Amino acid sequence: MTNTIYLDNNATTKIDEDVLAAMLPYFTTYYGNPSSMHTFGGQIGKVVRQARSQVASLLGAEESEIVFTSCGTEGDNAAILAALKAQPKKKHIITTEVEHPAILNLCRRLERDGYTVTYLSVNSKGQIDFDELEASLTGNTAVVSVMYANNETGVIFPIEQIGQIVKEYGALFHVDAVQAVGKIPLDMKTSTIDLLTLSGHKIHAPKGIGALYVRKGVRFRPLLIGGHQERGRRGGTENVAGIVALGKAAELAQQHLGSIGREKILRDKLEQGILAAIPNTAVNGDPDNRLPNTSNIGFKFIEGEAILLSLDEYGICASSGSACSSGSLEPSHVLRALGLPYSVLHGSIRFSLSRYTTETEIDRVLEVLPGVIDRLRELSPFNSDDADWLQEQEQAVLAR
Amino acid sequence: MWDYTDKVMEHFHNPRNQGKITEKQEGEEIVTGQVGSIACGDALKLHLKIDEETQTIKDATFQTFGCASAIASSSALTELLKGRKVDEAMKLTNKEIAESLGGLPEEKMHCSVMGQEALEAAIYTYKGIPLDDHEEDEGNLICRCFGISDTKIKRIIRENSLTTAEQVTNYVKAGGGCSSCLPDIDDLIEEITTEQETATVEQEKSVEAATEVWTNRDSSSVETSTTTQTTKTLTNLQKITLIQQVIDTEIRPILAEDGGDMELFDVVGDVVKVILKGACSGCASSTETLKLAIEATLQDRVLSTLTVESV
Ligand SMILES: Cc1ncc(COP(=O)(O)O)c(C=O)c1O
Ligand code: FES
């Protein structure tokens, strides 16, 4: 197998070696339960506290505002459900069309349970319309949940402006920051955010650990009801090794925020290289307003999976849509929400970099990608904009 | 990631017979079969060169837009076809295509079906048989084991008045594999049951409305009662005015109760064209029941020959 060139960091990331080193002793030497009444277990409470402080520091939050969870999905679910339980009379939720399934599918489920959900639309750059938000907000709105940055396109929402509007209507404000944490500086002290989700495996900690920020004062009822762990906000014996890892990863992420510009330079090199070398390609989303590590590019006339499997031959890992969408046959709901034509929709690829990405790797991608795209376009019956069959079909789609 | 056989990957990386067929000799015919669309995410053009005298496929090539298994299936198909007699080729099944690739993941079986359909289309064209429209299976994928969408499952539930997920499995297989989609099928059944209940209520309401009008006729609203009785001699203008009136005073208030609304768009002969809005406008089946309810009211109130079309 050729060396792996991993450009799928929005799906998951490699565990940082320092993170791994920090967590390993909690599987072997220090396997105690922090709740125990003996030193062997009890001493572990200290490291959990330290990790909590590291995570709090990355967010500009207080330690008591951090609840450890098992993943981003749990954080999202716990946040929305807690917000609803805190305001039992309010039956309306606002979110966007482009959220992660952890939010969207939960909202669809809640609609069945009698809640009304507004899914804010986005324009071709992936941005919501403030007027639509204001028009949707009422005294009945319990929670507004908007992601900080989109996992597929990297587009960043103007979270604080949204939060200002939300606060005027007295709703709680949840932000899925799974993709933003470690890539954008966050400061809960000056923020309008009430609840914020993050996930360990997107910031070089392992899978199976995450955290939820709960602003002091917000009434939070647990999703997992059980013991007194996490001050009763999440039952279940602590995933100590995971928590230690998340703490260390948060500390490293904070250090790395200063040098995030390097990722952006590489991302831009990759993107500009692709656009220059391959005709009929375009950047999806808002080029001027997105995560520094993400590039989503539409290659017309061909299908994403075929591109991914061709790149895989060279050890290059990327993704088409989100990992979830590429396990099903549907085009990505995010790209669809941008209103992209079908000729681009199915052939869009996301490259997402990390602090481990090197310039040599980017050069290698730029070397092989044009050939891959060329070969697949040769195979395609729609290899130019004016292929009759394509024209016919686009008309048919428009007519629908 | 899909579990593709080495054979699938081999065909994907080195597809056989790609492109068009441009050259033919005396006594040969070139035909093309095309299926799929760019919207569905896969599309295939299959080109065949047929020797008219021996009825044999002398060459087969393809152009495919789609995933790795779509490309591999097309490539394998062209290999299977070369040298076959046309009538034999007609018997080729999608299973044979999949088997020639050492199998396809269940979720990707549709790629082999696409191959078989393109072949059918090409041969039908060759024989001059008109092509049926294949059902477009768009919608959300519900059963991954058998690749079945909500659109199809809902249609089967409606057409056969199914009430349990187990019945759905018997009809279209969905749910019969790993069974993880059974709760989703339950949800679809519930959705349709609720929809049908609402539709019945709607219909009852419209009948009620119509009867109410009928009983009020002699007493209160003078204008309308006179016009209703002289339906046969209505001028076109009178007809439109009356339709508009019934819509405004009787139909829209009822629709509004359920968050819906409508607008009169045009009247062409006896066809009343309306625009449905609000709560009910998105859903095809409730549009249908609404349309019928509006039609019933207008027939009763204005002219029995009226039909309603939603535009
Ligand atoms: C924006 C966003 N939210 C939530 C999640 C879910 O996180 P996890 O995989 O930790 O459950 C993801 C992961 O893909 C994500 O990108
Ligand atoms: S997904 Fe339907 S049976 Fe497995």
Short mmCIF file of N, CA, C and O in Angstrom, two decimals, chain A residues 14 19 32 34 49 73 77 79 97 139 142 151 153 193 196 217 243 281 315 319 378:
data_model
loop_
_atom_site.label_atom_id
_atom_site.label_comp_id
_atom_site.label_asym_id
_atom_site.label_seq_id
_atom_site.Cartn_x
_atom_site.Cartn_y
_atom_site.Cartn_z
N LYS A 14 -6.54 11.76 13.27
CA LYS A 14 -5.58 10.86 13.92
C LYS A 14 -5.38 11.32 15.37
O LYS A 14 -5.40 12.51 15.66
N VAL A 19 -1.44 12.98 23.04
CA VAL A 19 -2.77 12.65 23.59
C VAL A 19 -2.80 11.18 23.96
O VAL A 19 -3.23 10.79 25.05
N GLY A 32 -8.82 2.88 38.17
CA GLY A 32 -9.85 3.01 39.21
C GLY A 32 -11.04 3.85 38.79
O GLY A 32 -11.05 4.49 37.73
N PRO A 34 -13.31 7.01 39.62
CA PRO A 34 -13.14 8.26 40.36
C PRO A 34 -14.13 8.44 41.52
O PRO A 34 -13.90 9.26 42.41
N ARG A 49 -10.76 16.47 36.74
CA ARG A 49 -10.91 17.90 36.96
C ARG A 49 -9.95 18.69 36.06
O ARG A 49 -10.31 19.70 35.46
N THR A 73 -22.76 13.55 18.70
CA THR A 73 -24.18 13.22 18.55
C THR A 73 -24.88 13.25 19.90
O THR A 73 -25.99 13.79 20.02
N ASN A 77 -27.97 15.78 20.97
CA ASN A 77 -29.24 15.26 21.49
C ASN A 77 -29.51 15.78 22.89
O ASN A 77 -30.62 16.23 23.19
N ALA A 79 -28.41 18.41 24.36
CA ALA A 79 -28.64 19.86 24.40
C ALA A 79 -30.07 20.20 23.98
O ALA A 79 -30.78 20.94 24.68
N GLU A 97 -31.34 23.93 7.41
CA GLU A 97 -31.41 22.79 6.50
C GLU A 97 -30.11 22.02 6.40
O GLU A 97 -30.09 20.93 5.88
N GLY A 139 -42.60 33.69 20.63
CA GLY A 139 -42.50 33.40 22.05
C GLY A 139 -42.61 31.90 22.32
O GLY A 139 -42.31 31.44 23.42
N ALA A 142 -38.57 27.38 21.63
CA ALA A 142 -37.81 26.95 22.80
C ALA A 142 -36.31 27.04 22.55
O ALA A 142 -35.55 27.48 23.40
N ASN A 151 -19.86 20.86 8.28
CA ASN A 151 -18.88 19.79 8.10
C ASN A 151 -18.56 19.52 6.63
O ASN A 151 -17.47 19.08 6.31
N THR A 153 -19.08 21.80 3.75
CA THR A 153 -18.53 22.91 2.97
C THR A 153 -17.57 23.75 3.79
O THR A 153 -16.82 24.56 3.23
N ILE A 193 -24.03 32.15 23.18
CA ILE A 193 -24.34 30.71 23.13
C ILE A 193 -24.71 30.18 24.52
O ILE A 193 -24.04 30.48 25.50
N LEU A 196 -23.24 24.33 23.77
CA LEU A 196 -22.33 24.14 22.65
C LEU A 196 -21.76 22.72 22.67
O LEU A 196 -21.32 22.24 23.71
N GLY A 217 -26.60 28.69 34.72
CA GLY A 217 -27.94 29.25 34.82
C GLY A 217 -28.96 28.53 33.94
O GLY A 217 -30.15 28.56 34.22
N ILE A 243 -11.56 11.09 28.73
CA ILE A 243 -11.63 12.44 29.29
C ILE A 243 -10.23 13.06 29.36
O ILE A 243 -10.02 14.21 28.96
N THR A 281 -14.71 22.87 -12.93
CA THR A 281 -14.73 22.61 -11.49
C THR A 281 -15.03 23.93 -10.79
O THR A 281 -14.73 24.99 -11.32
N GLY A 315 -3.80 6.08 -2.40
CA GLY A 315 -3.71 6.29 -0.96
C GLY A 315 -4.27 7.63 -0.50
O GLY A 315 -4.05 8.03 0.63
N SER A 319 -13.57 12.76 0.85
CA SER A 319 -14.92 12.29 1.05
C SER A 319 -15.87 13.01 0.11
O SER A 319 -15.56 14.08 -0.40
N GLU A 378 -14.02 10.84 -19.45
CA GLU A 378 -14.00 10.09 -20.71
C GLU A 378 -15.08 9.03 -20.73
O GLU A 378 -15.67 8.73 -21.75
#
